[in-house]
Short mmCIF file of C-alpha atoms in Angstrom, two decimals:
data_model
loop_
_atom_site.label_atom_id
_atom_site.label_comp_id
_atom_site.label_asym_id
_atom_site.label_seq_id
_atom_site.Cartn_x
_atom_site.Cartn_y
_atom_site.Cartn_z
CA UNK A 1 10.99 -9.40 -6.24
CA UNK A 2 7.89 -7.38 -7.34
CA UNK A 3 9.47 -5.92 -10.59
CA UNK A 4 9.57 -2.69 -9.32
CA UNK A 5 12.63 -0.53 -8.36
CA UNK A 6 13.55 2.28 -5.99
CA UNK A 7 16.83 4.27 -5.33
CA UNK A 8 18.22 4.97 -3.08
CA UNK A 9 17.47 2.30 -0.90
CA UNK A 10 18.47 4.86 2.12
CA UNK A 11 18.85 8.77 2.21
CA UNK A 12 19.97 10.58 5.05
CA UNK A 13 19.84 14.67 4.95
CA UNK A 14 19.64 17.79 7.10
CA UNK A 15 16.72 19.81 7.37
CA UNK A 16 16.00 22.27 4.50
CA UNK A 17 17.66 19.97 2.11
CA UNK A 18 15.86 18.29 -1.34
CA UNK A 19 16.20 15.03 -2.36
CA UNK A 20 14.72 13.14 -5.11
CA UNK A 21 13.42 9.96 -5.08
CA UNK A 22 13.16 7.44 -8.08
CA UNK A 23 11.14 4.42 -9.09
CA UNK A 24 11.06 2.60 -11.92
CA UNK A 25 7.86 0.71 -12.59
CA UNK A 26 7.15 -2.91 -13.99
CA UNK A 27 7.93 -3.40 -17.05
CA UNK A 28 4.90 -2.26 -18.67
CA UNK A 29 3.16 -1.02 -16.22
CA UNK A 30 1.69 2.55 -16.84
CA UNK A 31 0.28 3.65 -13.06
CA UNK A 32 2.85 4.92 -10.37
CA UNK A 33 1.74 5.49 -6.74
CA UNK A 34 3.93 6.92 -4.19
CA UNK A 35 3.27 6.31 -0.44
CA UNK A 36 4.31 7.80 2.87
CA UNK A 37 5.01 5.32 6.07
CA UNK A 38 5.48 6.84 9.27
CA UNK A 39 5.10 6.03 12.60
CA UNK A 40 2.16 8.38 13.51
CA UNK A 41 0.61 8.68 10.35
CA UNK A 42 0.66 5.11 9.09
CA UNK A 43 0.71 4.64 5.06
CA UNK A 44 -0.40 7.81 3.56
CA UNK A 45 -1.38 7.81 -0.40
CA UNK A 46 0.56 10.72 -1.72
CA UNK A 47 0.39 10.84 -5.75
CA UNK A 48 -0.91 8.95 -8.31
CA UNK A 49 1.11 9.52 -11.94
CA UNK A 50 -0.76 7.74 -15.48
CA UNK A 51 1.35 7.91 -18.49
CA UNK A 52 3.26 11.02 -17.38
CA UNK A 53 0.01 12.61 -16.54
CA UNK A 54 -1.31 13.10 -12.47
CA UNK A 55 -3.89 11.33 -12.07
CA UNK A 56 -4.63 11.30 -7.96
CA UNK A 57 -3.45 13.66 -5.37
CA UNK A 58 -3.48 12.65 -1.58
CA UNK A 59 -2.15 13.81 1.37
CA UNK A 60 1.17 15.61 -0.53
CA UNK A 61 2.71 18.32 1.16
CA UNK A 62 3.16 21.79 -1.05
CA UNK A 63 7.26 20.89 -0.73
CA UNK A 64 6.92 17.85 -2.64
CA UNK A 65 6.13 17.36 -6.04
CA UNK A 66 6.41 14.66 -8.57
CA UNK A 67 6.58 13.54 -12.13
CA UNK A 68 6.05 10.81 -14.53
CA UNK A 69 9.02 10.61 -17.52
CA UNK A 70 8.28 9.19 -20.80
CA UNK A 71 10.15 6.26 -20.40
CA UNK A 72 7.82 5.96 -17.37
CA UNK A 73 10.28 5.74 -14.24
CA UNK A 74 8.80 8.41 -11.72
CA UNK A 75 10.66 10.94 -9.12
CA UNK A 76 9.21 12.17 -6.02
CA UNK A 77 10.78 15.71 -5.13
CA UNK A 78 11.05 16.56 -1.15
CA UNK A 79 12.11 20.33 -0.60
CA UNK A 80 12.74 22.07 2.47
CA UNK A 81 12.63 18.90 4.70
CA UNK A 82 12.02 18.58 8.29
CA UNK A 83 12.15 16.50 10.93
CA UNK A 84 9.03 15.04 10.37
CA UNK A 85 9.34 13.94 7.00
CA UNK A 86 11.48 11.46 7.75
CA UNK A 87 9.85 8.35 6.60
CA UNK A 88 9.31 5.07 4.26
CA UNK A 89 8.53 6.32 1.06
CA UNK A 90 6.81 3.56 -0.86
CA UNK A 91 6.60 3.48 -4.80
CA UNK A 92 3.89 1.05 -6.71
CA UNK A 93 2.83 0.41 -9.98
CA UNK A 94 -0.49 -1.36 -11.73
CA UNK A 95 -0.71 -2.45 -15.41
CA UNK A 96 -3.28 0.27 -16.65
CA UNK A 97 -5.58 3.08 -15.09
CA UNK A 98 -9.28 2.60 -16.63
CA UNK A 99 -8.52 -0.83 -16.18
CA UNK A 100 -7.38 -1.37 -12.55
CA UNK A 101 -10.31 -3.42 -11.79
CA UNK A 102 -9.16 -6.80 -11.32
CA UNK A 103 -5.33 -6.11 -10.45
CA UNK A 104 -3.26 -4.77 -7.95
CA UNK A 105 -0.23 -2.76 -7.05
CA UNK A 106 3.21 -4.13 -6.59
CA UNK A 107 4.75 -2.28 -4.22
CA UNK A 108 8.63 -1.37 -4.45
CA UNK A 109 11.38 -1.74 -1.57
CA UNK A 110 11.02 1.82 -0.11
CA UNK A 111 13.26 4.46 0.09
CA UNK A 112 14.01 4.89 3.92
CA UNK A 113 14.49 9.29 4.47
CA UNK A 114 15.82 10.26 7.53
CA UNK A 115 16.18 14.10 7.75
CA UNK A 116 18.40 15.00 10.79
CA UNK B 1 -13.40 9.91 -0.29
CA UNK B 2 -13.09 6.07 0.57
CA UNK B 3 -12.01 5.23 4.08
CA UNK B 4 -10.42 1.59 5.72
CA UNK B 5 -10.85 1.12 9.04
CA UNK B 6 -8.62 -1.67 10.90
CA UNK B 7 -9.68 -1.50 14.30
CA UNK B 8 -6.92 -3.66 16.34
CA UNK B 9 -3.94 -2.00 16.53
CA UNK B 10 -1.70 -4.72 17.87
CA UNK B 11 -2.79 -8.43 18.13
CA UNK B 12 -0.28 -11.16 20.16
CA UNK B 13 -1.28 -14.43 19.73
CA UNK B 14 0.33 -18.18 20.16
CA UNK B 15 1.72 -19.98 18.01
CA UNK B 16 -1.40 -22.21 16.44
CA UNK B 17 -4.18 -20.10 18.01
CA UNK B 18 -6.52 -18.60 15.09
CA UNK B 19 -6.31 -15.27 13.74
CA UNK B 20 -8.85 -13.13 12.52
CA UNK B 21 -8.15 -9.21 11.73
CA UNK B 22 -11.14 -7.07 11.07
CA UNK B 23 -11.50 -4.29 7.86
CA UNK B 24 -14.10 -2.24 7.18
CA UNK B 25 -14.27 0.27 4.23
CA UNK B 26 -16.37 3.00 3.76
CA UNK B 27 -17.56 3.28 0.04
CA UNK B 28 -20.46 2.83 -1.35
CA UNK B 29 -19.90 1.71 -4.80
CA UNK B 30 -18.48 -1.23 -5.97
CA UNK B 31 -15.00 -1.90 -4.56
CA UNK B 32 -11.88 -4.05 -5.28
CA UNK B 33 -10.09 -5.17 -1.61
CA UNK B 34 -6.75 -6.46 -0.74
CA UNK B 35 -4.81 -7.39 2.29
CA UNK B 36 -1.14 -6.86 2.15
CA UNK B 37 1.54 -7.80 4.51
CA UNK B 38 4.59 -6.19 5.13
CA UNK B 39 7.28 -8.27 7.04
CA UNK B 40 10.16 -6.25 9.25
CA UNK B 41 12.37 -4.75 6.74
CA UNK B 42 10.80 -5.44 3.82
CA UNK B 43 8.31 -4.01 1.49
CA UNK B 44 4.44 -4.66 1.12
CA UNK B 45 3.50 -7.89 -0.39
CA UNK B 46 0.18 -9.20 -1.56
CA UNK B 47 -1.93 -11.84 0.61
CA UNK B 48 -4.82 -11.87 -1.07
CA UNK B 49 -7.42 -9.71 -3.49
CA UNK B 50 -10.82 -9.88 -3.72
CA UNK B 51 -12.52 -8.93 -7.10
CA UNK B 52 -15.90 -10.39 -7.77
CA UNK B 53 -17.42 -14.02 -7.61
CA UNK B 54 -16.90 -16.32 -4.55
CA UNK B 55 -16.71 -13.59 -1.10
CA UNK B 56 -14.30 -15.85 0.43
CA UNK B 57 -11.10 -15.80 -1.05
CA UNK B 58 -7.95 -17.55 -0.17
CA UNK B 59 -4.43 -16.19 -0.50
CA UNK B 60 -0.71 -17.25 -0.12
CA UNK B 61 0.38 -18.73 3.16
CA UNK B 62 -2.93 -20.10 4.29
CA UNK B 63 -4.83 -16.89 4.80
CA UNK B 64 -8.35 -16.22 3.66
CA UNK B 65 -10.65 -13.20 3.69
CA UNK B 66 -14.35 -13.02 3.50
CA UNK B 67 -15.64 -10.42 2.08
CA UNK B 68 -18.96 -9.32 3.29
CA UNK B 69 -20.90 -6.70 1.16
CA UNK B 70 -23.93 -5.92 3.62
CA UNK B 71 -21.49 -5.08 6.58
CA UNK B 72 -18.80 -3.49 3.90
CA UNK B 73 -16.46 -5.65 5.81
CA UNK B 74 -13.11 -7.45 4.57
CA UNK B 75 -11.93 -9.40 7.76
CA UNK B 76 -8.82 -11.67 7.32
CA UNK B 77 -8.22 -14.76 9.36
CA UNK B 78 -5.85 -17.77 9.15
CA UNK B 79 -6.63 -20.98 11.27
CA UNK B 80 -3.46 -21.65 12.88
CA UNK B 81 -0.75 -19.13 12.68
CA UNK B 82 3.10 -19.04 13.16
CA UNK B 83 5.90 -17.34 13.88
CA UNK B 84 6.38 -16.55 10.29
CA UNK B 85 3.55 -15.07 10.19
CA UNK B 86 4.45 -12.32 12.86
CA UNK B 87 4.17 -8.74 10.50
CA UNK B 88 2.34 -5.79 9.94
CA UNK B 89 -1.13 -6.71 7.50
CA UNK B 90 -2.93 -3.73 5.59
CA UNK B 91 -6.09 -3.79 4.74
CA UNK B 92 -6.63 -1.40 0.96
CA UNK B 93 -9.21 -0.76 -0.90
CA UNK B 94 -9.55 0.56 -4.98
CA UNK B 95 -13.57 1.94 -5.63
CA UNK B 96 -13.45 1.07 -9.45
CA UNK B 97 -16.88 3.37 -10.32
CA UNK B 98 -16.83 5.10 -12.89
CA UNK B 99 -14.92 8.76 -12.26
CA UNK B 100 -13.13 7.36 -9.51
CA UNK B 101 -9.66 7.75 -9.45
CA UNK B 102 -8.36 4.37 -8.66
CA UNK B 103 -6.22 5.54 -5.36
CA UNK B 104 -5.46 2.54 -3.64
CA UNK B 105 -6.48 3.52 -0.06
CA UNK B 106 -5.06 1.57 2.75
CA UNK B 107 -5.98 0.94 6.81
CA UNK B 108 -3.75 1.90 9.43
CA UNK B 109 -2.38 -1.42 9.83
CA UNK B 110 -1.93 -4.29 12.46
CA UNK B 111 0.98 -5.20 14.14
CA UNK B 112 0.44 -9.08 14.30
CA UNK B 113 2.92 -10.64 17.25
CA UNK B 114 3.50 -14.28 17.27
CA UNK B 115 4.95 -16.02 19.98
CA UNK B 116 6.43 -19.40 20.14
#
């Protein structure tokens, strides 16, 4: 168990739908990363969220959008789904930003989106 | 931006044969490098990190990594593998220069097969 937690652990939604993901981070830990996993575009870094501030943006789509609450949890927003969203979406968290150098990310169990 | 490149796709080996999976990152700074593994079903897990110090590191399960600055290389290999080990492996890197913003950027994967 890596510490961190995502719900739901599956989602399935029509196109044109939203859905919110959540993750809750380590206890402690300030950094929360969401990923992508697909098929055809491997694992894509999507956000990167520091003490309820963005920190990184990657390869997010304009229909989704996150945010970082004070009690640190985070929620990924999809809007206006398609097909090809359907995907792993990965959550991580890491102890502290400026001082990432010698740790890593632990990595949640996924949310699993299929948009039919 | 930082780039991995993993460039096997698939690799099917034995049971006991030796494995070695290649990574090479494109960054010229000063870099932090992990390989995670990700078993069918379940979420990313850490092998191994690389930080500073020795360049050959040794993670969980038997696997190692040697970390190679002049050919920005990170290649993975484990002497004698098992079934167990059959699983997708990321290669990701973190550039910790200063003004970098700590995205955890990871390869497009391998598929390791193991057959009994």
């Amino acid at each position: 168990d890596s510490g961190v937690t995502q719900t739901p652990k599956h989602l399935i939604t029509a196109t044109g739908q939203r859905v919110t993901l959540r993750c809750s981070p380590r206890s402690g830990d300030l950094s929360v990363y969401w990923y992508q996993q697909s098929l055809d575009q491997g694992l894509q870094f999507l956000i990167q969220y520091y003490n309820g501030e963005e920190r990184a943006k990657g390869n997010i789509l304009e229909r989704f959008s996150a945010q970082q609450f004070p009690d640190l949890h985070s929620e990924l927003n999809l809007s206006s789904l398609e097909l090809g969203d359907s995907a792993l979406y990965f959550c991580a968290s890491s102890p502290r930003r400026s001082r990432i150098t010698n740790t890593e990310a632990f990595f949640g169990q996924g949310t699993r989106l299929t948009v039919v | 931006a930082q780039s991995v490149s993993q460039h096997n796709h698939h690799v099917i080996l034995s049971e006991a044969a030796s494995l070695e999976l290649g990574c090479n990152y494109s960054y010229g700074g000063t870099v932090n490098l992990f390989w995670y593994v990700q078993y069918p079903g379940q979420h990313l897990q850490l092998l191994l990190k690389y930080f500073s110090g020795d360049p050959l590191v040794k993670g969980i399960k038997g696997f190692e990594a040697e970390f190679i600055k002049s050919k920005f290389s990170f290649n993975l290999r484990k002497p004698s593998v098992q079934w167990s080990d059959t699983a997708e492996y990321f290669c990701a890197v973190i550039p910790i220069s200063s003004g970098s913003a700590r995205q955890l950027t990871f390869g497009s994967g391998t598929q390791l097969t193991v057959l009994p």
